[in-house]
Amino acid sequence: EDQVTQSPEALRLQEGESSSLNCSYTVSGLRGLFWYRQDPGKGPEFLFTLYSAGEEKEKERLKATLTKKESFLHITAPKPEDSATYLCAVQPLGTGAGSYQLTFGKGTKLSVIP
Amino acid sequence: DTGVSQDPRHKITKRGQNVTFRCDPISEHNRLYWYRQTLGQGPEFLTYFQNEAQLEKSRLLSDRFSAERPKGSFSTLEIQRTEQGDSAMYLCAFKAVSANTEAFFGQGTRLTVV
């Protein structure tokens, strides 16, 4: 069974204080790893897709990286508007049962204090 | 705008009543998913459609739950004889035809069973 564990559960940062969020995963074969941002009361907003170990993607203050067992979401010089819950999800390889669904972690709630 | 519209955004119902949610994706030619999210948890997979065919259902989807996607366009999720444990955010998502692409989520329907 695919598993995704995110840490820490919550993170408070001062504005400008860079940090990283962790996503550890167990999957028989990885088709893709996805990062989402979720604001309270809203649906997840897509950020990145990573497909293979060593891959990196950036968007504004966010950078996502992938190894064979985990992914990191690095936040550089965060601003208060970066406050949200960040979700990680994996999709397994294959075409059989379960191969089209995403398995999510519980998320990391990030608070950036001015 | 994520290209997925969900209606209603909020629903309060009494225990034992039936409720129906609707999801309208931007394109008919895609994969459509339903997920459920409770407070402090990541989204959990419920069911998946490719066009009008329901190809996969989670064991979370009890007999009280039914989903349809007539003509491969909009989708409905019905919950019969609601229970307090059904209180959650119900999220609809779609993917383009390629299996490797990311899923885009709607804003969700928040169900409260009293």
XYZ file of N, CA and C in Angstrom:
684
model
N 0.850 -1.205 0.000
C 0.000 0.000 0.000
C 0.884 1.254 0.000
N 0.516 2.201 -0.850
C 1.291 3.444 -0.944
C 1.122 4.252 0.343
N 2.224 4.853 0.789
C 2.175 5.680 2.004
C 2.940 6.971 1.785
N 2.419 8.044 2.355
C 3.067 9.351 2.296
C 3.063 9.949 3.698
N 4.238 10.343 4.174
C 4.373 10.946 5.494
C 5.023 12.314 5.352
N 4.361 13.321 5.871
C 4.893 14.674 5.773
C 5.332 15.168 7.157
N 6.428 15.908 7.144
C 6.920 16.497 8.390
C 7.552 17.855 8.122
N 7.493 18.769 9.111
C 6.716 18.633 10.341
C 5.228 18.801 10.064
N 4.400 18.543 11.087
C 2.964 18.752 10.918
C 2.653 20.239 10.818
N 3.381 21.039 11.569
C 3.179 22.482 11.549
C 4.533 23.163 11.655
N 4.628 24.327 11.042
C 5.886 25.056 11.014
C 5.586 26.550 11.057
N 6.200 27.225 12.026
C 6.061 28.681 12.115
C 7.396 29.314 11.757
N 7.360 30.228 10.821
C 8.575 30.904 10.373
C 8.397 32.404 10.468
N 9.476 33.084 10.755
C 9.468 34.530 10.636
C 9.583 34.877 9.151
N 8.989 35.971 8.765
C 9.125 36.428 7.378
C 10.603 36.513 7.011
N 10.962 35.893 5.881
C 12.354 35.899 5.442
C 13.189 34.733 5.931
N 12.636 33.925 6.837
C 13.372 32.785 7.398
C 13.138 31.554 6.531
N 14.123 31.149 5.783
C 13.998 30.015 4.852
C 13.949 28.688 5.593
N 13.258 27.695 5.001
C 13.154 26.374 5.610
C 12.732 25.359 4.561
N 12.606 24.105 4.990
C 12.198 23.033 4.084
C 11.127 22.167 4.714
N 10.229 21.695 3.872
C 9.209 20.729 4.282
C 9.581 19.384 3.675
N 9.299 18.308 4.424
C 9.682 16.980 3.980
C 8.479 16.122 3.624
N 8.627 15.303 2.590
C 7.610 14.338 2.207
C 8.319 13.007 1.952
N 8.100 12.050 2.825
C 8.658 10.710 2.639
C 7.585 9.803 2.058
N 7.969 8.966 1.105
C 6.943 8.154 0.464
C 7.395 6.715 0.276
N 6.413 5.839 0.241
C 6.621 4.428 -0.073
C 5.637 4.065 -1.169
N 6.179 3.664 -2.306
C 5.321 3.297 -3.436
C 6.071 2.243 -4.238
N 5.356 1.314 -4.828
C 6.005 0.216 -5.541
C 6.772 0.727 -6.746
N 6.257 1.720 -7.388
C 6.937 2.372 -8.495
C 6.304 3.742 -8.624
N 7.118 4.767 -8.849
C 6.568 6.129 -8.818
C 6.289 6.627 -10.221
N 5.020 6.962 -10.481
C 4.696 7.622 -11.732
C 4.917 9.120 -11.581
N 4.539 9.661 -10.430
C 4.719 11.094 -10.214
C 4.508 11.463 -8.755
N 5.198 12.510 -8.324
C 4.996 13.067 -6.985
C 4.517 14.497 -7.166
N 3.480 14.860 -6.444
C 2.815 16.143 -6.651
C 2.815 16.949 -5.353
N 3.051 18.247 -5.498
C 2.913 19.174 -4.376
C 1.728 20.100 -4.648
N 0.933 20.286 -3.590
C -0.209 21.183 -3.654
C -0.156 22.149 -2.478
N -0.759 23.290 -2.671
C -0.970 24.266 -1.605
C -2.465 24.315 -1.340
N -2.857 24.366 -0.054
C -4.276 24.446 0.269
C -4.507 25.543 1.303
N -5.357 26.487 0.945
C -5.773 27.527 1.863
C -7.027 27.051 2.599
N -7.278 27.582 3.787
C -8.436 27.111 4.585
C -9.746 27.221 3.816
N -10.513 26.140 3.827
C -11.828 26.145 3.196
C -11.812 26.060 1.688
N -10.639 25.824 1.101
C -10.541 25.758 -0.361
C -9.954 24.437 -0.811
N -10.078 24.155 -2.102
C -9.492 22.942 -2.638
C -7.997 23.097 -2.829
N -7.262 21.977 -2.938
C -5.817 22.048 -3.168
C -5.497 22.724 -4.505
N -4.451 23.535 -4.478
C -3.988 24.241 -5.678
C -2.674 23.612 -6.118
N -2.623 23.172 -7.354
C -1.438 22.487 -7.870
C -0.210 23.399 -7.892
N 0.933 22.843 -7.446
C 2.202 23.573 -7.494
C 3.196 22.918 -8.457
N 3.574 21.646 -8.170
C 4.630 20.984 -8.935
C 4.304 19.513 -9.166
N 4.876 18.974 -10.261
C 4.952 17.533 -10.467
C 6.415 17.160 -10.655
N 6.860 16.115 -9.955
C 8.211 15.583 -10.104
C 8.099 14.124 -10.510
N 8.929 13.686 -11.461
C 8.777 12.340 -11.999
C 9.930 11.409 -11.662
N 11.139 11.964 -11.520
C 12.277 11.065 -11.306
C 13.276 11.683 -10.328
N 14.014 10.801 -9.657
C 15.002 11.236 -8.672
C 16.006 12.191 -9.307
N 16.302 13.266 -8.567
C 17.231 14.262 -9.070
C 16.536 15.456 -9.723
N 15.263 15.312 -9.982
C 14.521 16.385 -10.639
C 14.239 17.517 -9.640
N 14.281 18.743 -10.144
C 13.996 19.926 -9.342
C 13.071 20.836 -10.136
N 12.168 21.524 -9.416
C 11.311 22.506 -10.070
C 11.161 23.706 -9.145
N 11.063 24.888 -9.755
C 10.976 26.120 -8.973
C 9.809 26.976 -9.423
N 9.266 27.689 -8.443
C 8.215 28.653 -8.739
C 8.274 29.727 -7.667
N 8.673 30.906 -8.056
C 8.802 32.030 -7.132
C 9.694 31.613 -5.954
N 9.196 31.623 -4.741
C 10.018 31.329 -3.565
C 10.072 29.838 -3.237
N 9.440 29.022 -4.034
C 9.338 27.585 -3.775
C 10.219 26.788 -4.730
N 10.849 25.759 -4.175
C 11.638 24.838 -4.980
C 11.391 23.435 -4.475
N 11.013 22.536 -5.375
C 10.737 21.156 -5.004
C 11.826 20.260 -5.571
N 12.266 19.300 -4.749
C 13.282 18.347 -5.162
C 12.804 16.940 -4.855
N 13.398 15.955 -5.546
C 12.957 14.575 -5.403
C 14.140 13.624 -5.335
N 14.088 12.700 -4.348
C 15.013 11.579 -4.307
C 14.189 10.310 -4.435
N 14.828 9.155 -4.287
C 14.096 7.903 -4.455
C 13.135 7.613 -3.302
N 13.317 8.319 -2.176
C 12.479 8.020 -1.025
C 11.767 9.232 -0.448
N 12.167 10.432 -0.876
C 11.538 11.602 -0.284
C 11.608 12.800 -1.234
N 10.796 13.781 -0.892
C 10.810 15.028 -1.633
C 10.865 16.159 -0.612
N 11.491 17.247 -1.015
C 11.560 18.423 -0.166
C 10.935 19.602 -0.895
N 10.246 20.423 -0.128
C 9.756 21.691 -0.637
C 10.495 22.777 0.128
N 11.408 23.443 -0.586
C 12.218 24.483 0.034
C 11.520 25.819 -0.151
N 11.444 26.573 0.927
C 10.820 27.894 0.853
C 11.880 28.925 1.211
N 12.172 29.780 0.252
C 13.220 30.787 0.430
C 12.593 32.143 0.718
N 13.064 32.753 1.812
C 12.588 34.090 2.203
C 11.072 34.183 2.141
N 10.374 33.343 2.916
C 8.907 33.310 2.824
C 8.256 34.619 3.257
N 7.074 34.831 2.706
C 6.245 35.988 3.048
C 4.962 35.503 3.721
N 4.263 36.376 4.425
C 3.013 35.954 5.089
C 2.018 35.296 4.140
N 1.993 35.721 2.884
C 1.050 35.137 1.925
C 1.406 33.702 1.544
N 2.547 33.216 1.960
C 2.906 31.816 1.746
C 2.280 30.910 2.800
N 1.657 31.504 3.800
C 0.996 30.724 4.853
C -0.126 29.892 4.243
N -0.076 28.581 4.482
C -1.050 27.635 3.914
C -0.666 26.245 4.400
N -1.482 25.265 4.049
C -1.096 23.871 4.246
C -0.542 23.348 2.931
N 0.614 22.713 2.995
C 1.255 22.166 1.802
C 1.108 20.648 1.823
N 0.512 20.134 0.755
C 0.208 18.711 0.648
C 1.118 18.059 -0.382
N 1.536 16.841 -0.089
C 2.327 16.028 -0.992
C 1.490 14.798 -1.360
N 1.571 14.359 -2.608
C 0.824 13.185 -3.042
C 1.654 12.390 -4.033
N 1.424 11.070 -4.087
C 2.119 10.214 -5.039
C 1.112 9.450 -5.890
N 1.509 9.170 -7.117
C 0.735 8.317 -8.004
C 1.628 7.159 -8.423
N 1.154 5.920 -8.281
C 2.000 4.781 -8.603
C 2.034 4.491 -10.097
N 3.046 3.735 -10.487
C 3.133 3.243 -11.860
C 2.104 2.155 -12.090
N 1.873 1.852 -13.341
C 0.994 0.728 -13.662
C -0.300 1.186 -14.288
N -1.110 0.189 -14.665
C -2.410 0.495 -15.250
C -3.523 -0.237 -14.530
N -3.175 -0.932 -13.470
C -4.184 -1.687 -12.742
C -4.872 -0.862 -11.682
N -5.576 -1.547 -10.789
C -6.308 -0.878 -9.722
C -5.371 -0.017 -8.887
N -5.794 1.183 -8.597
C -5.017 2.085 -7.777
C -3.995 2.913 -8.524
N -3.806 2.650 -9.791
C -2.713 3.320 -10.494
C -3.075 4.713 -10.987
N -4.334 5.090 -10.894
C -4.709 6.427 -11.345
C -5.036 7.362 -10.188
N -5.053 6.838 -8.964
C -5.410 7.689 -7.848
C -4.179 8.253 -7.168
N -4.347 9.366 -6.497
C -3.293 9.989 -5.709
C -3.445 9.590 -4.248
N -2.315 9.287 -3.606
C -2.297 9.076 -2.165
C -1.634 10.285 -1.536
N -2.345 10.952 -0.652
C -1.874 12.187 -0.044
C -1.311 11.954 1.351
N -0.368 12.836 1.734
C 0.026 12.943 3.118
C -0.949 13.856 3.848
N -0.711 14.021 5.163
C -1.617 14.850 5.955
C -1.320 16.333 5.810
N -0.169 16.658 5.241
C 0.143 18.055 5.013
C 0.997 18.675 6.102
N 1.631 19.777 5.752
C 2.363 20.620 6.705
C 1.707 21.985 6.703
N 1.267 22.411 7.886
C 0.649 23.731 8.003
C 1.726 24.758 8.265
N 1.933 25.634 7.308
C 2.977 26.649 7.395
C 2.364 27.991 7.782
N 2.941 28.605 8.796
C 2.537 29.959 9.200
C 3.772 30.852 9.096
N 3.656 31.939 8.349
C 4.753 32.892 8.209
C 4.355 34.178 8.911
N 5.131 34.517 9.929
C 4.805 35.644 10.791
C 5.531 36.897 10.301
N 4.813 38.019 10.144
C 5.460 39.255 9.656
C 6.510 39.763 10.634
N -9.082 30.285 -11.185
C -10.032 29.338 -11.762
C -9.307 28.038 -12.135
N -9.727 26.930 -11.509
C -9.052 25.666 -11.747
C -9.698 24.889 -12.875
N -10.825 25.383 -13.405
C -11.514 24.652 -14.443
C -12.452 23.599 -13.906
N -12.686 23.595 -12.615
C -13.609 22.651 -12.000
C -14.545 23.431 -11.100
N -15.830 23.288 -11.343
C -16.833 23.984 -10.547
C -17.613 22.980 -9.717
N -17.759 23.260 -8.427
C -18.500 22.364 -7.555
C -19.676 23.109 -6.916
N -20.776 22.380 -6.778
C -21.984 22.997 -6.260
C -22.752 21.990 -5.394
N -23.245 22.384 -4.203
C -23.051 23.683 -3.572
C -21.669 23.779 -2.928
N -21.305 24.941 -2.441
C -20.048 25.085 -1.710
C -20.192 24.608 -0.264
N -21.376 24.799 0.269
C -21.636 24.372 1.642
C -23.003 23.705 1.709
N -23.099 22.673 2.552
C -24.371 21.981 2.721
C -24.477 21.537 4.163
N -25.578 21.929 4.813
C -25.874 21.455 6.156
C -27.120 20.595 6.053
N -27.050 19.386 6.580
C -28.180 18.486 6.478
C -28.384 17.755 7.800
N -29.598 17.292 7.988
C -29.887 16.516 9.190
C -29.528 15.060 8.946
N -29.096 14.415 9.993
C -28.753 12.995 9.914
C -29.924 12.200 9.343
N -29.612 11.337 8.391
C -30.647 10.516 7.783
C -31.168 11.043 6.458
N -30.862 12.297 6.160
C -31.290 12.870 4.887
C -30.317 12.471 3.775
N -30.798 12.580 2.538
C -29.952 12.334 1.374
C -29.421 13.662 0.844
N -28.193 13.649 0.346
C -27.624 14.850 -0.256
C -26.963 14.485 -1.580
N -26.926 15.463 -2.483
C -26.277 15.258 -3.791
C -25.400 16.454 -4.091
N -24.170 16.160 -4.534
C -23.222 17.198 -4.930
C -22.963 17.081 -6.424
N -22.616 18.228 -7.026
C -22.350 18.230 -8.462
C -20.958 18.777 -8.747
N -20.329 18.220 -9.766
C -19.009 18.656 -10.210
C -19.045 18.869 -11.719
N -18.606 20.049 -12.175
C -18.557 20.347 -13.604
C -17.114 20.648 -14.005
N -16.413 19.727 -14.661
C -15.067 20.032 -15.143
C -15.131 20.826 -16.441
N -14.010 21.458 -16.780
C -13.976 22.339 -17.939
C -14.059 21.572 -19.234
N -13.574 20.324 -19.212
C -13.535 19.544 -20.434
C -14.215 18.206 -20.221
N -14.849 17.708 -21.263
C -15.497 16.405 -21.150
C -14.494 15.270 -21.301
N -13.380 15.535 -21.957
C -12.446 14.457 -22.277
C -11.337 14.398 -21.241
N -11.641 13.833 -20.105
C -10.675 13.784 -19.023
C -11.090 12.748 -18.001
N -10.205 12.543 -17.051
C -10.486 11.651 -15.929
C -11.013 12.502 -14.780
N -12.039 12.036 -14.116
C -12.663 12.775 -13.027
C -12.613 11.955 -11.755
N -12.254 12.629 -10.657
C -12.082 11.967 -9.364
C -12.944 12.644 -8.309
N -13.341 11.860 -7.330
C -13.920 12.384 -6.096
C -13.005 11.977 -4.934
N -12.730 12.964 -4.079
C -11.952 12.749 -2.866
C -12.749 13.301 -1.680
N -12.426 12.796 -0.503
C -13.017 13.303 0.728
C -11.888 13.743 1.651
N -12.082 14.882 2.318
C -11.043 15.401 3.211
C -11.668 15.814 4.530
N -11.181 15.246 5.614
C -11.610 15.650 6.957
C -10.536 16.542 7.566
N -10.911 17.225 8.618
C -10.038 18.233 9.222
C -8.704 17.635 9.641
N -7.622 18.251 9.210
C -6.288 17.810 9.610
C -5.756 16.634 8.825
N -6.497 16.184 7.825
C -6.085 15.052 7.003
C -5.906 15.478 5.555
N -5.155 14.685 4.810
C -5.082 14.910 3.385
C -6.304 14.332 2.696
N -6.548 14.708 1.458
C -7.674 14.126 0.712
C -7.529 12.611 0.573
N -8.665 11.919 0.668
C -8.691 10.461 0.502
C -9.509 10.115 -0.737
N -8.987 9.226 -1.541
C -9.624 8.837 -2.790
C -10.946 8.123 -2.533
N -11.979 8.510 -3.299
C -13.280 7.834 -3.231
C -13.565 7.041 -4.496
N -13.522 7.727 -5.653
C -13.867 7.052 -6.879
C -13.302 7.805 -8.078
N -13.298 7.127 -9.245
C -12.644 7.657 -10.435
C -13.441 7.273 -11.681
N -13.606 8.239 -12.583
C -14.276 8.030 -13.851
C -13.317 8.335 -14.993
N -13.377 7.508 -16.008
C -12.771 7.866 -17.278
C -13.916 7.994 -18.262
N -14.155 9.202 -18.702
C -15.380 9.530 -19.448
C -16.581 9.111 -18.577
N -17.501 8.329 -19.085
C -18.683 8.002 -18.284
C -18.511 6.728 -17.471
N -17.405 6.031 -17.642
C -17.193 4.750 -16.966
C -16.556 4.947 -15.591
N -17.194 4.392 -14.568
C -16.632 4.430 -13.221
C -15.673 3.245 -13.095
N -14.364 3.524 -13.120
C -13.375 2.472 -13.206
C -12.840 1.990 -11.869
N -12.986 2.801 -10.846
C -12.417 2.396 -9.564
C -13.194 3.030 -8.421
N -13.372 2.251 -7.363
C -14.039 2.747 -6.161
C -13.233 2.338 -4.938
N -13.088 3.263 -4.004
C -12.391 2.984 -2.760
C -13.297 2.194 -1.819
N -12.667 1.462 -0.898
C -13.470 0.779 0.119
C -14.135 1.779 1.063
N -13.679 3.056 1.003
C -14.338 4.104 1.797
C -15.745 4.386 1.271
N -15.979 4.043 0.020
C -17.256 4.342 -0.616
C -18.256 3.244 -0.241
N -18.996 3.496 0.862
C -19.944 2.488 1.320
C -21.146 2.436 0.378
N -22.058 1.504 0.661
C -23.248 1.340 -0.162
C -24.133 2.577 -0.148
N -23.939 3.448 0.828
C -24.762 4.668 0.903
C -24.289 5.734 -0.091
N -23.117 5.521 -0.662
C -22.542 6.485 -1.597
C -22.733 5.974 -3.026
N -23.120 6.885 -3.912
C -23.160 6.526 -5.326
C -22.729 7.719 -6.153
N -21.975 7.447 -7.194
C -21.491 8.500 -8.072
C -21.839 8.152 -9.502
N -22.120 9.199 -10.269
C -22.437 9.004 -11.681
C -21.745 10.071 -12.510
N -21.537 9.763 -13.767
C -21.008 10.751 -14.703
C -21.652 10.501 -16.065
N -22.895 10.921 -16.224
C -23.598 10.661 -17.481
C -22.950 11.401 -18.639
N -22.781 10.699 -19.739
C -22.232 11.285 -20.973
C -20.816 11.826 -20.792
N -20.142 11.430 -19.749
C -18.753 11.839 -19.562
C -18.539 13.313 -19.324
N -19.573 14.007 -18.851
C -19.416 15.450 -18.631
C -19.399 15.733 -17.144
N -20.477 16.300 -16.596
C -20.518 16.586 -15.168
C -20.676 15.284 -14.390
N -20.424 15.372 -13.091
C -20.564 14.197 -12.231
C -21.363 14.568 -10.986
N -22.062 13.600 -10.438
C -22.773 13.793 -9.179
C -22.332 12.747 -8.168
N -22.305 13.142 -6.915
C -22.022 12.240 -5.802
C -23.195 12.335 -4.838
N -23.862 11.212 -4.613
C -24.996 11.199 -3.711
C -24.658 10.397 -2.465
N -25.073 10.927 -1.338
C -24.936 10.196 -0.074
C -26.343 9.983 0.484
N -26.696 8.741 0.681
C -28.014 8.428 1.235
C -27.901 8.203 2.743
N -28.968 8.541 3.439
C -29.055 8.310 4.896
C -27.782 8.812 5.569
N -27.518 10.094 5.449
C -26.276 10.673 5.952
C -26.089 10.402 7.442
N -24.815 10.265 7.800
C -24.403 10.056 9.186
C -23.450 11.181 9.572
N -23.272 11.395 10.865
C -22.389 12.486 11.307
C -20.971 12.254 10.810
N -20.580 11.015 10.669
C -19.241 10.701 10.173
C -19.027 11.065 8.715
N -20.103 11.412 8.022
C -19.970 11.831 6.618
C -19.567 13.293 6.510
N -19.583 14.015 7.615
C -19.189 15.430 7.608
C -17.743 15.548 7.152
N -17.534 16.312 6.092
C -16.205 16.414 5.480
C -16.273 17.402 4.318
N -15.112 17.659 3.718
C -15.058 18.399 2.460
C -14.997 17.366 1.342
N -15.885 17.483 0.366
C -15.895 16.573 -0.773
C -15.320 17.323 -1.974
N -14.232 16.780 -2.486
C -13.466 17.439 -3.539
C -13.584 16.680 -4.847
N -13.749 17.424 -5.914
C -13.758 16.857 -7.247
C -12.475 17.306 -7.943
N -11.882 16.434 -8.743
C -10.660 16.782 -9.462
C -10.698 16.159 -10.844
N -9.968 16.771 -11.781
C -9.872 16.163 -13.107
C -8.430 16.159 -13.586
N -8.145 15.209 -14.433
C -6.848 15.121 -15.090
C -7.090 15.100 -16.593
N -6.133 15.640 -17.331
C -6.192 15.504 -18.775
C -6.000 14.036 -19.141
N -6.116 13.715 -20.396
C -6.131 12.323 -20.826
C -4.860 11.590 -20.452
N -3.708 12.268 -20.548
C -2.448 11.627 -20.216
C -2.390 11.268 -18.752
N -1.972 10.054 -18.435
C -1.954 9.582 -17.055
C -0.908 10.298 -16.220
N 0.073 10.905 -16.861
C 1.170 11.531 -16.116
C 0.860 12.935 -15.636
N -0.237 13.476 -16.012
C -0.499 14.870 -15.681
C -1.061 15.027 -14.283
N -0.938 16.262 -13.820
C -1.427 16.585 -12.487
C -2.949 16.647 -12.477
N -3.510 16.507 -11.271
C -4.947 16.644 -11.075
C -5.254 18.054 -10.596
N -6.301 18.647 -11.152
C -6.741 19.974 -10.745
C -8.034 19.830 -9.943
N -8.042 20.455 -8.779
C -9.163 20.313 -7.853
C -10.118 21.500 -7.916
N -11.376 21.205 -7.632
C -12.348 22.260 -7.419
C -12.253 22.786 -6.006
N -13.117 23.727 -5.666
C -13.078 24.346 -4.346
C -13.752 23.484 -3.279
N -14.427 22.454 -3.701
C -14.997 21.514 -2.752
C -16.391 21.884 -2.281
N -17.069 20.880 -1.730
C -18.351 21.074 -1.051
C -18.168 20.661 0.398
N -18.414 21.601 1.299
C -18.302 21.304 2.730
C -19.633 20.790 3.236
N -19.651 19.521 3.656
C -20.867 18.914 4.187
C -20.798 18.855 5.704
N -21.867 19.343 6.342
C -22.015 19.219 7.789
C -23.309 18.472 8.075
N -23.194 17.347 8.776
C -24.358 16.544 9.146
C -24.647 16.772 10.625
N -25.854 17.276 10.912
C -26.200 17.607 12.308
C -27.254 16.647 12.852
